[in-house]
Backbone as JSON, one array per atom type, in Angstrom:
{
  "sequence": "XXXXXXXXXXXXXXXXXXXXXXXXXXXXXXXXXXXXXXXXXXXXXXXXXXXXXXXXXXXXXXXXXXXXXXXXXXXXXXXXXXXXXXXXXXXXXXXXXXXXXXXXXXXXXXXXXXXXXXXXXXXXXXXXXXXXXXXXXXX",
  "N": [[-6.17, 11.5, -15.21], [-4.91, 9.71, -16.69], [-4.58, 8.49, -19.83], [-6.04, 5.95, -22.11], [-5.24, 4.3, -25.25], [-6.88, 3.38, -27.89], [-6.14, 0.89, -28.92], [-4.92, -0.19, -26.48], [-7.12, -0.72, -24.72], [-8.51, -2.19, -26.31], [-6.8, -4.43, -26.15], [-6.37, -4.95, -23.24], [-9.17, -5.77, -22.95], [-9.08, -8.2, -24.59], [-7.34, -9.7, -23.18], [-8.72, -9.84, -20.78], [-10.92, -11.27, -21.56], [-9.43, -13.78, -22.29], [-8.55, -14.47, -19.77], [-10.85, -14.98, -18.5], [-11.84, -17.25, -19.74], [-9.71, -19.11, -18.92], [-8.51, -22.28, -18.26], [-8.7, -22.65, -20.66], [-8.68, -22.57, -24.49], [-9.24, -20.0, -26.65], [-10.74, -18.6, -29.65], [-9.69, -16.21, -32.17], [-11.71, -15.1, -33.33], [-13.81, -15.58, -31.72], [-13.14, -14.03, -29.54], [-12.84, -11.47, -30.27], [-15.67, -10.78, -31.4], [-17.03, -11.44, -29.04], [-15.98, -9.18, -27.29], [-16.27, -6.87, -28.87], [-14.47, -6.14, -30.66], [-12.56, -5.06, -33.44], [-11.71, -7.8, -35.87], [-9.47, -7.94, -37.33], [-7.94, -6.35, -35.6], [-8.08, -7.55, -33.3], [-6.61, -9.84, -33.91], [-4.14, -9.0, -34.46], [-3.54, -8.01, -31.78], [-3.38, -10.43, -30.43], [-1.36, -11.83, -31.54], [0.62, -9.98, -30.74], [0.53, -10.36, -27.97], [1.34, -13.5, -28.29], [4.24, -13.15, -29.09], [5.13, -11.83, -26.98], [4.97, -13.94, -25.22], [2.85, -13.96, -23.69], [0.64, -15.43, -24.15], [-0.21, -18.77, -25.5], [-0.44, -20.56, -28.39], [-2.01, -20.1, -31.66], [-3.38, -18.54, -34.66], [-6.08, -19.89, -35.8], [-5.72, -22.28, -34.16], [-6.71, -21.36, -31.65], [-6.14, -19.38, -28.8], [-4.55, -19.22, -25.55], [-3.85, -18.21, -22.29], [-0.72, -18.09, -20.72], [0.11, -18.06, -18.34], [-1.06, -17.93, -15.22], [-4.37, -15.98, -14.76], [-4.15, -14.33, -12.1], [-1.42, -13.91, -12.31], [-0.96, -12.22, -14.17], [-0.63, -8.82, -14.57], [-2.17, -5.47, -15.12], [-0.65, -3.8, -16.03], [1.24, -5.17, -17.11], [-0.12, -5.95, -19.48], [-0.54, -3.56, -20.81], [2.31, -2.63, -21.41], [2.84, -4.61, -23.11], [1.6, -4.04, -25.4], [1.92, -0.92, -25.71], [4.65, -0.79, -25.27], [7.47, -0.36, -23.14], [8.7, 2.2, -22.32], [6.61, 3.87, -22.87], [4.87, 4.13, -20.54], [6.53, 6.2, -19.26], [7.0, 8.14, -20.46], [6.7, 11.59, -20.7], [4.28, 14.07, -22.17], [4.86, 17.08, -23.84], [5.03, 18.58, -21.68], [6.56, 20.9, -19.39], [9.02, 22.42, -17.18], [8.24, 22.88, -13.78], [5.88, 21.21, -13.82], [6.39, 18.94, -15.44], [7.67, 17.35, -13.54], [6.19, 16.86, -11.89], [3.77, 15.73, -13.63], [5.53, 13.26, -14.48], [5.85, 11.82, -12.0], [3.15, 10.96, -11.25], [2.56, 9.45, -13.66], [4.35, 7.35, -12.65], [3.15, 6.82, -10.35], [0.58, 5.7, -11.1], [1.66, 3.46, -12.88], [2.4, 2.0, -10.9], [0.28, 1.26, -9.54], [-1.16, -0.13, -11.45], [0.39, -2.13, -11.9], [-0.35, -3.62, -9.7], [-2.8, -4.63, -10.09], [-4.39, -7.33, -11.12], [-5.63, -9.79, -13.68], [-7.17, -11.52, -12.76], [-7.96, -10.0, -10.51], [-9.46, -8.15, -11.98], [-11.54, -9.9, -13.0], [-12.73, -10.83, -10.62], [-14.11, -8.65, -9.86], [-17.28, -7.1, -8.97], [-18.62, -5.58, -11.13], [-17.69, -6.64, -13.67], [-18.56, -9.02, -13.86], [-20.82, -9.54, -14.81], [-21.09, -8.53, -17.63], [-19.51, -10.46, -18.64], [-21.0, -12.87, -18.78], [-21.6, -13.92, -16.4], [-23.04, -14.4, -13.0], [-22.7, -12.32, -10.21], [-22.38, -13.86, -8.07], [-21.36, -16.3, -9.13], [-18.69, -18.67, -9.16], [-15.15, -17.71, -9.44], [-12.62, -17.94, -12.15]],
  "CA": [[-5.02, 11.78, -15.71], [-4.48, 8.62, -17.47], [-5.47, 8.16, -21.09], [-5.81, 4.69, -22.76], [-5.64, 4.2, -26.28], [-7.94, 2.36, -28.35], [-5.43, -0.41, -28.77], [-4.56, -0.62, -25.13], [-8.6, -0.85, -24.48], [-9.15, -3.67, -26.99], [-5.74, -5.38, -25.47], [-7.27, -5.25, -22.1], [-10.46, -6.61, -23.28], [-8.86, -9.33, -25.19], [-6.74, -10.36, -21.94], [-9.66, -10.24, -19.82], [-11.75, -12.46, -22.1], [-8.71, -15.3, -22.24], [-8.63, -15.07, -18.4], [-12.41, -15.83, -18.09], [-11.72, -18.7, -20.43], [-8.39, -20.12, -18.66], [-7.26, -22.64, -18.79], [-9.74, -22.93, -22.04], [-8.4, -21.59, -25.48], [-10.36, -19.2, -27.38], [-10.33, -18.29, -30.83], [-9.55, -14.7, -32.23], [-13.04, -14.66, -33.45], [-14.65, -15.27, -30.48], [-12.56, -13.07, -28.39], [-13.16, -10.2, -31.22], [-16.99, -10.82, -31.52], [-17.43, -11.12, -27.66], [-15.55, -8.14, -26.88], [-16.48, -5.91, -29.73], [-13.2, -5.9, -31.25], [-12.29, -5.3, -34.75], [-11.29, -8.96, -36.22], [-7.93, -7.69, -37.63], [-7.13, -5.82, -34.81], [-7.82, -8.65, -32.45], [-5.6, -10.96, -34.2], [-2.95, -8.42, -34.35], [-3.0, -8.0, -30.56], [-2.9, -11.72, -29.99], [0.29, -12.06, -31.99], [1.76, -9.2, -30.11], [0.71, -11.36, -27.01], [1.89, -14.6, -28.55], [5.52, -12.72, -29.23], [5.52, -11.43, -25.76], [4.74, -14.8, -24.09], [1.46, -13.88, -22.61], [-0.42, -16.32, -24.56], [0.3, -19.81, -26.24], [-1.45, -20.7, -29.76], [-1.92, -19.17, -33.01], [-4.28, -18.25, -35.72], [-6.54, -21.11, -36.26], [-5.95, -23.14, -33.0], [-7.22, -20.47, -30.68], [-5.11, -18.93, -27.77], [-4.92, -19.39, -24.06], [-3.12, -17.31, -21.03], [0.44, -18.69, -20.55], [0.09, -17.81, -16.89], [-2.41, -17.94, -14.6], [-4.87, -14.81, -14.52], [-3.49, -13.99, -11.17], [-0.1, -13.65, -12.14], [-0.99, -11.39, -15.0], [-1.43, -7.81, -14.09], [-2.75, -4.4, -16.22], [0.63, -3.16, -16.54], [1.92, -6.16, -18.32], [-0.91, -5.93, -21.03], [0.03, -2.16, -21.45], [3.55, -2.76, -21.67], [3.0, -5.55, -24.5], [0.96, -3.31, -26.76], [2.38, 0.49, -25.72], [5.91, -0.58, -24.81], [7.89, -0.06, -21.45], [9.07, 3.36, -22.36], [5.15, 4.89, -23.01], [4.53, 4.6, -19.12], [7.54, 7.01, -18.48], [7.02, 9.6, -21.22], [5.83, 12.88, -20.32], [4.25, 14.4, -23.31], [4.6, 18.39, -24.06], [5.0, 19.15, -20.17], [7.75, 21.57, -19.04], [9.19, 22.76, -15.96], [8.09, 21.91, -12.7], [4.85, 20.29, -14.15], [6.92, 17.87, -15.94], [8.17, 16.39, -12.33], [4.6, 16.39, -11.26], [3.67, 14.65, -14.35], [6.57, 12.06, -14.13], [5.27, 11.22, -10.32], [1.98, 10.91, -11.27], [2.85, 8.27, -14.27], [4.97, 6.28, -11.98], [2.48, 6.0, -9.42], [-0.44, 4.74, -11.97], [2.03, 2.31, -13.31], [2.84, 0.9, -9.49], [-1.2, 0.82, -9.09], [-1.77, -1.04, -12.43], [1.36, -3.35, -11.66], [-0.79, -4.6, -8.82], [-4.11, -5.07, -10.52], [-4.13, -8.5, -12.05], [-6.69, -9.98, -14.59], [-8.12, -12.4, -11.62], [-8.62, -9.12, -9.83], [-10.64, -7.56, -12.72], [-12.88, -10.95, -12.99], [-13.67, -10.98, -9.31], [-14.92, -7.28, -9.73], [-18.85, -7.23, -9.57], [-18.98, -4.83, -12.3], [-17.47, -7.07, -14.82], [-18.85, -10.48, -14.42], [-22.07, -9.58, -15.66], [-20.82, -8.42, -19.01], [-18.98, -11.73, -19.24], [-22.26, -13.55, -18.75], [-21.6, -14.64, -15.05], [-23.64, -13.49, -12.02], [-21.78, -11.86, -9.36], [-21.93, -14.9, -7.18], [-20.78, -17.34, -9.82], [-17.33, -18.91, -8.68], [-14.32, -17.22, -10.52], [-11.74, -18.84, -12.72]],
  "C": [[-4.34, 10.82, -16.78], [-5.16, 8.46, -18.65], [-5.11, 6.6, -21.91], [-6.05, 4.58, -24.27], [-6.57, 3.14, -26.56], [-7.53, 0.84, -28.55], [-5.28, -1.07, -27.48], [-6.15, -1.15, -24.36], [-8.75, -2.23, -25.1], [-7.94, -4.82, -26.44], [-6.29, -5.82, -23.96], [-8.67, -6.04, -22.4], [-10.12, -8.09, -23.63], [-8.22, -10.06, -24.09], [-7.75, -10.77, -20.91], [-10.74, -11.51, -20.16], [-10.87, -13.87, -22.05], [-8.75, -15.42, -20.63], [-9.96, -15.31, -17.73], [-12.43, -17.19, -18.4], [-10.94, -19.55, -19.82], [-9.13, -21.22, -17.96], [-7.77, -22.93, -20.43], [-8.72, -22.19, -23.06], [-9.55, -21.04, -26.07], [-10.18, -18.66, -28.71], [-10.21, -16.63, -30.95], [-11.0, -14.05, -32.64], [-14.14, -14.37, -32.61], [-14.22, -14.5, -29.37], [-13.19, -11.78, -29.16], [-14.63, -10.03, -31.23], [-17.62, -10.68, -29.79], [-16.99, -9.8, -26.7], [-15.64, -6.79, -27.45], [-15.21, -5.38, -30.04], [-13.13, -5.97, -32.57], [-11.51, -6.52, -35.04], [-9.89, -8.75, -36.47], [-7.31, -7.22, -36.55], [-6.91, -6.73, -33.42], [-6.91, -9.74, -32.81], [-4.14, -10.56, -33.95], [-2.29, -8.23, -32.7], [-2.83, -9.54, -30.04], [-1.56, -12.07, -30.6], [1.17, -10.88, -31.18], [1.81, -9.98, -28.52], [1.51, -12.61, -27.12], [3.65, -14.11, -28.37], [6.16, -12.33, -27.83], [5.6, -12.57, -24.55], [3.67, -14.84, -23.39], [0.63, -15.0, -22.92], [0.45, -17.64, -25.5], [-0.89, -20.08, -27.16], [-1.24, -19.74, -30.91], [-3.25, -19.25, -33.45], [-4.75, -19.89, -36.04], [-7.05, -22.2, -34.9], [-6.65, -22.79, -31.62], [-5.88, -20.16, -29.72], [-5.79, -18.85, -26.38], [-3.79, -18.42, -23.3], [-1.83, -18.41, -21.16], [0.82, -18.68, -19.16], [-1.12, -17.47, -16.33], [-3.09, -16.22, -14.68], [-4.34, -13.85, -13.35], [-2.26, -13.47, -11.3], [-0.09, -12.54, -13.44], [-1.68, -9.89, -14.83], [-1.5, -6.69, -15.5], [-1.4, -4.12, -16.85], [1.26, -3.92, -17.58], [1.35, -6.06, -19.64], [-0.4, -4.82, -21.37], [1.36, -2.19, -22.18], [3.66, -3.34, -23.14], [2.68, -4.5, -25.35], [1.52, -1.51, -26.66], [3.91, 0.2, -25.58], [6.23, 0.06, -23.35], [7.92, 1.56, -21.49], [7.46, 4.48, -22.39], [4.94, 5.46, -21.5], [5.3, 5.74, -18.46], [7.42, 8.39, -19.28], [6.27, 10.66, -20.7], [5.82, 13.74, -21.84], [3.87, 16.01, -23.28], [4.16, 19.21, -22.61], [6.31, 19.69, -19.83], [7.92, 22.11, -17.76], [8.99, 21.77, -14.8], [7.04, 20.68, -12.93], [5.53, 19.22, -14.88], [7.29, 16.68, -14.56], [6.84, 15.97, -11.76], [4.14, 15.21, -11.96], [4.41, 13.04, -14.56], [6.1, 11.3, -12.83], [3.97, 10.56, -10.68], [1.83, 9.5, -12.01], [3.31, 7.13, -13.4], [4.02, 5.7, -10.82], [1.07, 5.23, -10.15], [0.38, 3.52, -12.4], [2.11, 1.39, -11.88], [1.31, 0.44, -9.21], [-1.54, -0.15, -9.97], [-1.11, -2.36, -12.46], [0.89, -4.45, -10.66], [-2.19, -5.05, -8.96], [-3.91, -6.34, -11.54], [-5.76, -8.86, -12.62], [-7.73, -10.72, -13.47], [-8.69, -11.14, -10.81], [-9.67, -8.7, -10.57], [-12.02, -8.48, -12.71], [-13.37, -10.84, -11.94], [-14.58, -9.55, -9.16], [-16.62, -7.67, -9.91], [-19.07, -6.69, -10.85], [-18.93, -5.91, -13.56], [-17.86, -8.59, -15.16], [-20.06, -10.28, -15.11], [-21.9, -9.38, -17.15], [-19.99, -9.88, -19.68], [-19.87, -13.0, -19.27], [-22.1, -14.43, -17.57], [-22.24, -13.83, -14.11], [-22.5, -13.18, -11.1], [-21.55, -13.25, -8.11], [-21.47, -16.55, -7.8], [-19.08, -17.52, -9.17], [-16.48, -18.19, -9.92], [-13.24, -18.39, -11.29], [-10.7, -19.36, -11.73]]
}
């Protein structure tokens, strides 16, 4: 039921890359090339992260998470790039279906608020794509 925009997908990829590097900083170029994100798009997302207080840094000096990966939820990242109201918006649904759709969106949000960047890094499916083996220690 949930659809993720390209911007949100890129933002989640960038956040996971930063979490994997924590506490070290990564350049926008390294994040973009490592995650398959267009460079200008990546820079824009990192600026949004910086304005929201999710990362420290700026162009040229690299970016690092302002909080530990276990303190940043998927919902936090989504809210930064989509806005707080997007998760509550019901698109083109009327009548009783609107109630069901709203309830489903709220449940999705509750679930995404419980999943942290550390949880994503700990998953066996993510580690190989980040150049780690499933038995490697996490961040």
